[in-house]
mmCIF file of C-alpha atoms and ligand atoms in Angstrom:
data_model
loop_
_atom_site.group_PDB
_atom_site.id
_atom_site.type_symbol
_atom_site.label_atom_id
_atom_site.label_comp_id
_atom_site.label_asym_id
_atom_site.label_seq_id
_atom_site.Cartn_x
_atom_site.Cartn_y
_atom_site.Cartn_z
ATOM 1 C CA MET A 47 133.209 99.543 113.585
ATOM 2 C CA GLN A 48 134.045 98.625 117.348
ATOM 3 C CA LEU A 49 130.914 97.456 118.876
ATOM 4 C CA SER A 50 130.279 96.821 122.451
ATOM 5 C CA ASN A 51 129.066 93.202 123.705
ATOM 6 C CA LYS A 52 127.538 94.450 126.926
ATOM 7 C CA PRO A 53 123.749 93.848 127.237
ATOM 8 C CA ALA A 54 122.092 97.031 125.875
ATOM 9 C CA PRO A 55 118.675 98.672 125.169
ATOM 10 C CA ILE A 56 116.487 97.460 122.257
ATOM 11 C CA GLY A 57 116.748 100.091 119.352
ATOM 12 C CA ILE A 58 113.446 101.167 117.977
ATOM 13 C CA PHE A 59 113.817 103.175 114.756
ATOM 14 C CA ASP A 60 111.341 105.165 112.794
ATOM 15 C CA SER A 61 111.569 108.299 110.178
ATOM 16 C CA GLY A 62 109.956 110.288 112.976
ATOM 17 C CA TYR A 63 107.152 110.017 115.262
ATOM 18 C CA GLY A 64 105.007 107.304 113.872
ATOM 19 C CA GLY A 65 106.991 104.268 115.410
ATOM 20 C CA LEU A 66 105.686 105.733 118.735
ATOM 21 C CA THR A 67 102.543 103.786 118.220
ATOM 22 C CA ILE A 68 104.394 100.616 117.642
ATOM 23 C CA PHE A 69 106.809 101.354 120.727
ATOM 24 C CA GLU A 70 103.743 101.945 122.911
ATOM 25 C CA GLN A 71 102.678 98.597 122.429
ATOM 26 C CA ILE A 72 106.207 97.033 122.672
ATOM 27 C CA LYS A 73 106.634 98.788 126.000
ATOM 28 C CA LYS A 74 103.303 97.607 127.223
ATOM 29 C CA HIS A 75 103.948 94.139 126.534
ATOM 30 C CA LEU A 76 107.653 94.110 127.303
ATOM 31 C CA PRO A 77 107.997 96.648 129.934
ATOM 32 C CA GLN A 78 111.211 95.170 131.718
ATOM 33 C CA TYR A 79 113.571 95.948 128.716
ATOM 34 C CA ASP A 80 115.598 99.128 128.193
ATOM 35 C CA TYR A 81 114.745 101.062 124.777
ATOM 36 C CA ILE A 82 116.379 103.461 122.590
ATOM 37 C CA TYR A 83 113.824 105.366 120.359
ATOM 38 C CA LEU A 84 115.579 106.954 117.461
ATOM 39 C CA GLY A 85 113.314 109.059 115.103
ATOM 40 C CA ASP A 86 114.949 110.794 111.899
ATOM 41 C CA ASN A 87 112.570 113.647 111.997
ATOM 42 C CA ALA A 88 115.022 115.956 110.358
ATOM 43 C CA ARG A 89 114.817 113.715 107.032
ATOM 44 C CA ALA A 90 111.013 112.604 107.433
ATOM 45 C CA PRO A 91 108.758 111.784 105.901
ATOM 46 C CA TYR A 92 110.245 108.663 104.285
ATOM 47 C CA GLY A 93 106.830 107.558 102.659
ATOM 48 C CA THR A 94 107.769 109.665 99.441
ATOM 49 C CA ARG A 95 111.153 109.013 99.081
ATOM 50 C CA SER A 96 113.034 106.569 96.667
ATOM 51 C CA PHE A 97 114.183 103.157 97.408
ATOM 52 C CA ASP A 98 118.000 104.006 97.492
ATOM 53 C CA VAL A 99 117.350 107.191 99.792
ATOM 54 C CA VAL A 100 115.163 105.065 102.310
ATOM 55 C CA TYR A 101 117.778 102.401 102.355
ATOM 56 C CA ALA A 102 120.785 104.876 102.931
ATOM 57 C CA PHE A 103 119.135 106.831 105.735
ATOM 58 C CA THR A 104 117.789 103.475 107.365
ATOM 59 C CA LEU A 105 121.229 101.953 107.242
ATOM 60 C CA GLN A 106 122.817 104.983 109.051
ATOM 61 C CA SER A 107 120.189 104.997 111.724
ATOM 62 C CA VAL A 108 120.742 101.380 112.317
ATOM 63 C CA LYS A 109 124.461 101.720 112.286
ATOM 64 C CA LYS A 110 123.990 104.392 114.869
ATOM 65 C CA LEU A 111 121.798 102.209 117.264
ATOM 66 C CA PHE A 112 124.483 99.636 116.951
ATOM 67 C CA GLU A 113 127.121 102.148 117.985
ATOM 68 C CA MET A 114 125.071 103.076 120.891
ATOM 69 C CA GLY A 115 125.211 99.430 122.035
ATOM 70 C CA CYS A 116 122.012 97.934 120.860
ATOM 71 C CA HIS A 117 122.243 94.287 119.714
ATOM 72 C CA LEU A 118 118.725 94.388 118.522
ATOM 73 C CA VAL A 119 116.844 97.023 116.276
ATOM 74 C CA ILE A 120 113.241 96.892 115.351
ATOM 75 C CA LEU A 121 112.344 99.185 112.186
ATOM 76 C CA ALA A 122 109.227 100.258 113.464
ATOM 77 C CA CYS A 123 108.459 102.134 110.249
ATOM 78 C CA ASN A 124 106.449 100.270 107.373
ATOM 79 C CA THR A 125 108.210 102.437 104.760
ATOM 80 C CA ALA A 126 111.864 101.413 106.143
ATOM 81 C CA SER A 127 110.774 97.958 106.606
ATOM 82 C CA ALA A 128 109.343 97.723 102.991
ATOM 83 C CA LYS A 129 112.484 99.484 101.467
ATOM 84 C CA ALA A 130 115.511 98.694 103.440
ATOM 85 C CA LEU A 131 115.160 95.750 105.855
ATOM 86 C CA ARG A 132 115.805 92.974 103.481
ATOM 87 C CA THR A 133 119.156 94.585 101.947
ATOM 88 C CA ILE A 134 120.367 95.132 105.621
ATOM 89 C CA GLN A 135 119.604 91.633 106.573
ATOM 90 C CA GLN A 136 120.943 90.228 103.530
ATOM 91 C CA ASN A 137 123.886 92.437 102.809
ATOM 92 C CA ASP A 138 124.985 94.791 105.647
ATOM 93 C CA LEU A 139 124.728 92.668 108.813
ATOM 94 C CA ASN A 140 127.373 90.321 107.885
ATOM 95 C CA GLN A 141 129.817 93.299 107.346
ATOM 96 C CA ILE A 142 128.809 95.121 110.215
ATOM 97 C CA ASP A 143 128.231 92.248 112.886
ATOM 98 C CA ALA A 144 126.791 88.927 112.337
ATOM 99 C CA THR A 145 125.347 88.469 115.700
ATOM 100 C CA ARG A 146 123.298 91.674 115.638
ATOM 101 C CA ARG A 147 119.723 91.718 114.348
ATOM 102 C CA VAL A 148 117.212 93.835 112.506
ATOM 103 C CA LEU A 149 113.564 93.164 112.343
ATOM 104 C CA GLY A 150 110.800 94.843 110.649
ATOM 105 C CA ILE A 151 107.131 95.125 110.988
ATOM 106 C CA ILE A 152 105.753 93.676 107.820
ATOM 107 C CA ARG A 153 106.442 90.243 108.258
ATOM 108 C CA PRO A 154 104.767 89.976 111.812
ATOM 109 C CA THR A 155 101.682 91.575 110.335
ATOM 110 C CA ALA A 156 101.653 89.219 107.380
ATOM 111 C CA GLU A 157 101.839 86.275 109.495
ATOM 112 C CA VAL A 158 98.625 87.015 111.103
ATOM 113 C CA VAL A 159 96.462 88.320 108.368
ATOM 114 C CA GLY A 160 95.600 84.941 106.765
ATOM 115 C CA GLU A 161 93.942 83.754 109.957
ATOM 116 C CA LEU A 162 91.706 86.765 110.287
ATOM 117 C CA THR A 163 90.061 86.998 106.878
ATOM 118 C CA GLN A 164 87.428 84.854 105.957
ATOM 119 C CA SER A 165 86.779 86.234 102.419
ATOM 120 C CA LYS A 166 90.524 85.882 101.662
ATOM 121 C CA HIS A 167 90.313 89.396 100.269
ATOM 122 C CA VAL A 168 92.497 91.987 102.525
ATOM 123 C CA GLY A 169 92.847 95.660 102.022
ATOM 124 C CA LEU A 170 96.002 97.508 102.740
ATOM 125 C CA LEU A 171 96.661 101.234 103.258
ATOM 126 C CA GLY A 172 100.012 102.894 103.442
ATOM 127 C CA THR A 173 102.426 105.457 102.139
ATOM 128 C CA ILE A 174 103.309 105.448 98.369
ATOM 129 C CA GLY A 175 106.576 104.007 99.076
ATOM 130 C CA THR A 176 105.194 100.990 101.011
ATOM 131 C CA ILE A 177 102.467 100.300 98.386
ATOM 132 C CA GLN A 178 104.838 100.734 95.455
ATOM 133 C CA SER A 179 107.359 98.380 97.113
ATOM 134 C CA GLU A 180 104.765 95.612 96.992
ATOM 135 C CA SER A 181 106.158 94.175 100.105
ATOM 136 C CA TYR A 182 102.981 93.242 101.983
ATOM 137 C CA PRO A 183 101.561 91.245 98.973
ATOM 138 C CA MET A 184 105.010 89.488 98.496
ATOM 139 C CA GLU A 185 105.305 88.509 102.516
ATOM 140 C CA VAL A 186 101.501 87.604 102.501
ATOM 141 C CA ALA A 187 101.938 85.316 99.505
ATOM 142 C CA LYS A 188 104.890 83.435 101.118
ATOM 143 C CA ILE A 189 102.614 82.381 104.070
ATOM 144 C CA PHE A 190 98.989 82.763 102.711
ATOM 145 C CA PRO A 191 99.145 82.283 98.916
ATOM 146 C CA GLU A 192 95.406 82.106 98.690
ATOM 147 C CA VAL A 193 94.837 85.785 100.217
ATOM 148 C CA LYS A 194 94.466 88.769 97.663
ATOM 149 C CA ILE A 195 96.068 91.947 98.985
ATOM 150 C CA VAL A 196 94.313 94.991 97.385
ATOM 151 C CA ALA A 197 96.148 98.231 98.165
ATOM 152 C CA GLN A 198 95.660 101.954 98.195
ATOM 153 C CA ALA A 199 98.165 104.635 98.936
ATOM 154 C CA CYS A 200 97.058 107.483 101.252
ATOM 155 C CA PRO A 201 99.427 110.361 100.409
ATOM 156 C CA MET A 202 97.614 113.083 102.262
ATOM 157 C CA TRP A 203 97.106 111.135 105.655
ATOM 158 C CA VAL A 204 100.634 111.419 107.220
ATOM 159 C CA PRO A 205 100.978 115.324 106.504
ATOM 160 C CA LEU A 206 97.452 115.647 107.950
ATOM 161 C CA ILE A 207 98.358 114.001 111.144
ATOM 162 C CA GLU A 208 101.807 115.635 111.351
ATOM 163 C CA ASN A 209 100.213 119.023 110.955
ATOM 164 C CA GLN A 210 97.497 118.066 113.602
ATOM 165 C CA GLU A 211 94.711 118.283 111.156
ATOM 166 C CA HIS A 212 93.453 114.771 111.256
ATOM 167 C CA LEU A 213 90.571 115.723 113.545
ATOM 168 C CA SER A 214 89.342 118.402 111.615
ATOM 169 C CA GLU A 215 86.363 118.111 109.179
ATOM 170 C CA GLY A 216 88.440 118.632 106.238
ATOM 171 C CA ALA A 217 90.502 115.454 107.010
ATOM 172 C CA ASP A 218 87.232 113.497 106.503
ATOM 173 C CA TYR A 219 87.231 114.321 102.876
ATOM 174 C CA PHE A 220 90.847 112.594 102.201
ATOM 175 C CA ILE A 221 89.946 109.757 104.669
ATOM 176 C CA LYS A 222 86.850 108.858 102.698
ATOM 177 C CA LYS A 223 88.271 109.337 99.347
ATOM 178 C CA GLU A 224 91.157 106.708 99.875
ATOM 179 C CA ILE A 225 88.666 104.282 101.509
ATOM 180 C CA ASP A 226 86.044 104.579 98.865
ATOM 181 C CA ALA A 227 88.969 104.073 96.039
ATOM 182 C CA LEU A 228 90.050 100.779 97.902
ATOM 183 C CA LEU A 229 86.632 99.619 98.258
ATOM 184 C CA GLU A 230 85.861 100.321 94.748
ATOM 185 C CA LYS A 231 88.837 97.998 93.830
ATOM 186 C CA ASP A 232 87.404 95.087 95.737
ATOM 187 C CA LYS A 233 84.115 94.859 97.611
ATOM 188 C CA ASP A 234 84.801 91.570 99.174
ATOM 189 C CA ILE A 235 87.534 92.994 101.631
ATOM 190 C CA ASP A 236 86.602 91.687 105.067
ATOM 191 C CA THR A 237 90.049 92.799 106.775
ATOM 192 C CA LEU A 238 92.149 96.051 106.720
ATOM 193 C CA ILE A 239 95.921 96.435 107.408
ATOM 194 C CA LEU A 240 96.838 100.122 108.504
ATOM 195 C CA GLY A 241 100.377 99.550 107.049
ATOM 196 C CA CYS A 242 101.329 102.855 108.387
ATOM 197 C CA THR A 243 102.517 103.894 111.725
ATOM 198 C CA HIS A 244 100.489 106.990 111.829
ATOM 199 C CA TYR A 245 97.057 105.591 110.738
ATOM 200 C CA PRO A 246 96.197 104.245 114.347
ATOM 201 C CA LEU A 247 95.474 108.061 115.199
ATOM 202 C CA ILE A 248 92.681 108.110 112.631
ATOM 203 C CA GLN A 249 91.410 104.962 113.136
ATOM 204 C CA LYS A 250 87.890 105.991 114.443
ATOM 205 C CA LYS A 251 87.520 108.145 111.377
ATOM 206 C CA ILE A 252 88.686 105.075 109.077
ATOM 207 C CA ARG A 253 86.037 102.891 110.867
ATOM 208 C CA ARG A 254 83.358 105.680 110.233
ATOM 209 C CA TYR A 255 83.787 105.353 106.381
ATOM 210 C CA LEU A 256 84.218 101.465 106.353
ATOM 211 C CA PRO A 257 81.232 98.886 106.100
ATOM 212 C CA GLU A 258 80.574 97.239 109.155
ATOM 213 C CA GLY A 259 81.987 93.949 109.926
ATOM 214 C CA ILE A 260 85.637 94.868 108.567
ATOM 215 C CA LYS A 261 88.134 94.137 110.875
ATOM 216 C CA ILE A 262 91.145 96.436 111.275
ATOM 217 C CA LEU A 263 94.533 95.029 112.190
ATOM 218 C CA SER A 264 96.161 96.695 115.259
ATOM 219 C CA GLN A 265 99.805 96.480 113.962
ATOM 220 C CA GLY A 266 101.553 97.802 117.316
ATOM 221 C CA GLU A 267 99.893 94.933 119.288
ATOM 222 C CA ILE A 268 100.866 92.282 116.566
ATOM 223 C CA VAL A 269 104.588 93.551 116.478
ATOM 224 C CA ALA A 270 104.646 93.357 120.347
ATOM 225 C CA LYS A 271 103.618 90.114 120.570
ATOM 226 C CA SER A 272 105.961 88.949 117.791
ATOM 227 C CA LEU A 273 108.844 90.586 119.535
ATOM 228 C CA LYS A 274 107.960 88.563 122.783
ATOM 229 C CA ASP A 275 107.827 85.419 120.813
ATOM 230 C CA TYR A 276 111.024 86.162 119.214
ATOM 231 C CA LEU A 277 112.712 86.889 122.423
ATOM 232 C CA GLU A 278 111.405 83.554 124.162
ATOM 233 C CA ARG A 279 112.827 81.730 121.147
ATOM 234 C CA HIS A 280 116.157 83.510 120.962
ATOM 235 C CA SER A 281 117.676 83.275 124.467
ATOM 236 C CA GLU A 282 121.044 84.469 123.099
ATOM 237 C CA MET A 283 119.535 87.479 121.885
ATOM 238 C CA GLU A 284 117.402 88.014 125.052
ATOM 239 C CA GLU A 285 120.327 87.804 127.188
ATOM 240 C CA LYS A 286 121.861 90.775 125.530
ATOM 241 C CA CYS A 287 118.867 93.052 126.245
ATOM 242 C CA SER A 288 119.400 94.918 129.412
ATOM 243 C CA LYS A 289 116.579 95.154 131.732
ATOM 244 C CA ASN A 290 116.172 98.200 133.798
ATOM 245 C CA ALA A 291 112.871 99.611 132.300
ATOM 246 C CA THR A 292 114.341 102.693 130.967
ATOM 247 C CA THR A 293 113.592 104.394 127.597
ATOM 248 C CA MET A 294 115.776 107.280 125.876
ATOM 249 C CA PHE A 295 114.372 109.345 123.051
ATOM 250 C CA TYR A 296 116.683 110.577 120.298
ATOM 251 C CA THR A 297 115.820 112.660 117.299
ATOM 252 C CA THR A 298 117.913 114.201 114.384
ATOM 253 C CA GLU A 299 115.707 117.229 114.621
ATOM 254 C CA SER A 300 115.040 119.654 117.571
ATOM 255 C CA PRO A 301 114.417 117.974 120.698
ATOM 256 C CA GLU A 302 111.749 120.440 121.843
ATOM 257 C CA LYS A 303 109.689 120.024 118.699
ATOM 258 C CA PHE A 304 110.169 116.271 118.969
ATOM 259 C CA SER A 305 108.994 116.215 122.884
ATOM 260 C CA ALA A 306 105.989 118.682 121.955
ATOM 261 C CA SER A 307 104.721 116.515 118.986
ATOM 262 C CA ALA A 308 105.595 113.097 120.583
ATOM 263 C CA SER A 309 102.525 113.431 122.974
ATOM 264 C CA ILE A 310 100.021 113.284 120.137
ATOM 265 C CA PHE A 311 101.330 109.840 119.360
ATOM 266 C CA LEU A 312 102.391 108.378 122.632
ATOM 267 C CA HIS A 313 99.799 109.993 125.005
ATOM 268 C CA LYS A 314 102.142 111.255 127.447
ATOM 269 C CA ASN A 315 104.879 113.979 127.663
ATOM 270 C CA ILE A 316 108.623 112.809 127.084
ATOM 271 C CA GLN A 317 112.022 114.470 127.025
ATOM 272 C CA ALA A 318 114.136 113.928 123.761
ATOM 273 C CA ASN A 319 117.874 114.470 122.845
ATOM 274 C CA HIS A 320 119.355 115.612 119.770
ATOM 275 C CA ILE A 321 121.409 112.991 117.662
ATOM 276 C CA ASN A 322 123.557 113.415 114.555
ATOM 277 C CA ILE A 323 123.484 110.321 112.215
ATOM 278 C CA ALA A 324 124.604 111.365 108.940
HETATM 279 N N1 DGL B 6 106.479 105.848 109.504
HETATM 280 C C1 DGL B 6 106.071 105.771 108.189
HETATM 281 C C2 DGL B 6 105.571 104.448 107.866
HETATM 282 O O1 DGL B 6 105.029 103.516 108.826
HETATM 283 C C3 DGL B 6 105.017 106.847 107.955
HETATM 284 C C4 DGL B 6 105.856 108.432 107.885
HETATM 285 C C5 DGL B 6 106.773 108.646 106.907
HETATM 286 O O2 DGL B 6 106.428 108.655 105.453
HETATM 287 O O3 DGL B 6 107.887 108.721 107.112
HETATM 288 O O4 DGL B 6 105.417 104.180 106.700
#
């Protein structure tokens, strides 16, 4: 693959729309950079897919963002970070271009969790893929071995949000069900990780069914601050990130559909373009 060395936008990848909740915070904290957002909507959701499939789809998307010039790509998707990041970092980057970087969103979240919990019991909600991968408990154990992660998969939450049913009364049934199941496993949880990019959209409802005093981690802000810190520490990468404050949105599905639904996640209207990655 012949890749350009010119300064270029930071690539933000997600299976679909969810990464927009992460991107919103990145853009807020680092407005000066250019960004390319790529949503693989045609093949979303990733949360129910196998390790091999999520890895293959994510690698294709990362390569596409590299071909578009990006030197740095953020996997703004918990499922892709859980199932594809490590293999891409350890095996693929060397073969593609050892100077390019791919970062995920689980490690930055794991880095702050131990500072916030007093009880050392932390709840985790996510897709089936993220929970089954055990990536969160593994990352947290490396930094805070004393912290216990108690997890609950919430398979209905992404479809409820994507079908715009999350504010309906019916959604409350499924939201309460998973939170009750989590608390049933461990009553000492004092901190909760929303380990899926969609869940900030139902944070108010999650809060409604949680006992008072449980802290909810805001992943977008954590990732944005971590990226800022990364760019401050890595001037060689920072210099390769172009700075004209532009954003381009690409989707593997219909751009009209993406533009219409993206506003639920980004709270503003955007224009998207179609892209083929397979
Ligand atoms: N973006 C995914 C995540 O954060 C949720 C959507 C999906 O399952 O593709 O896990």
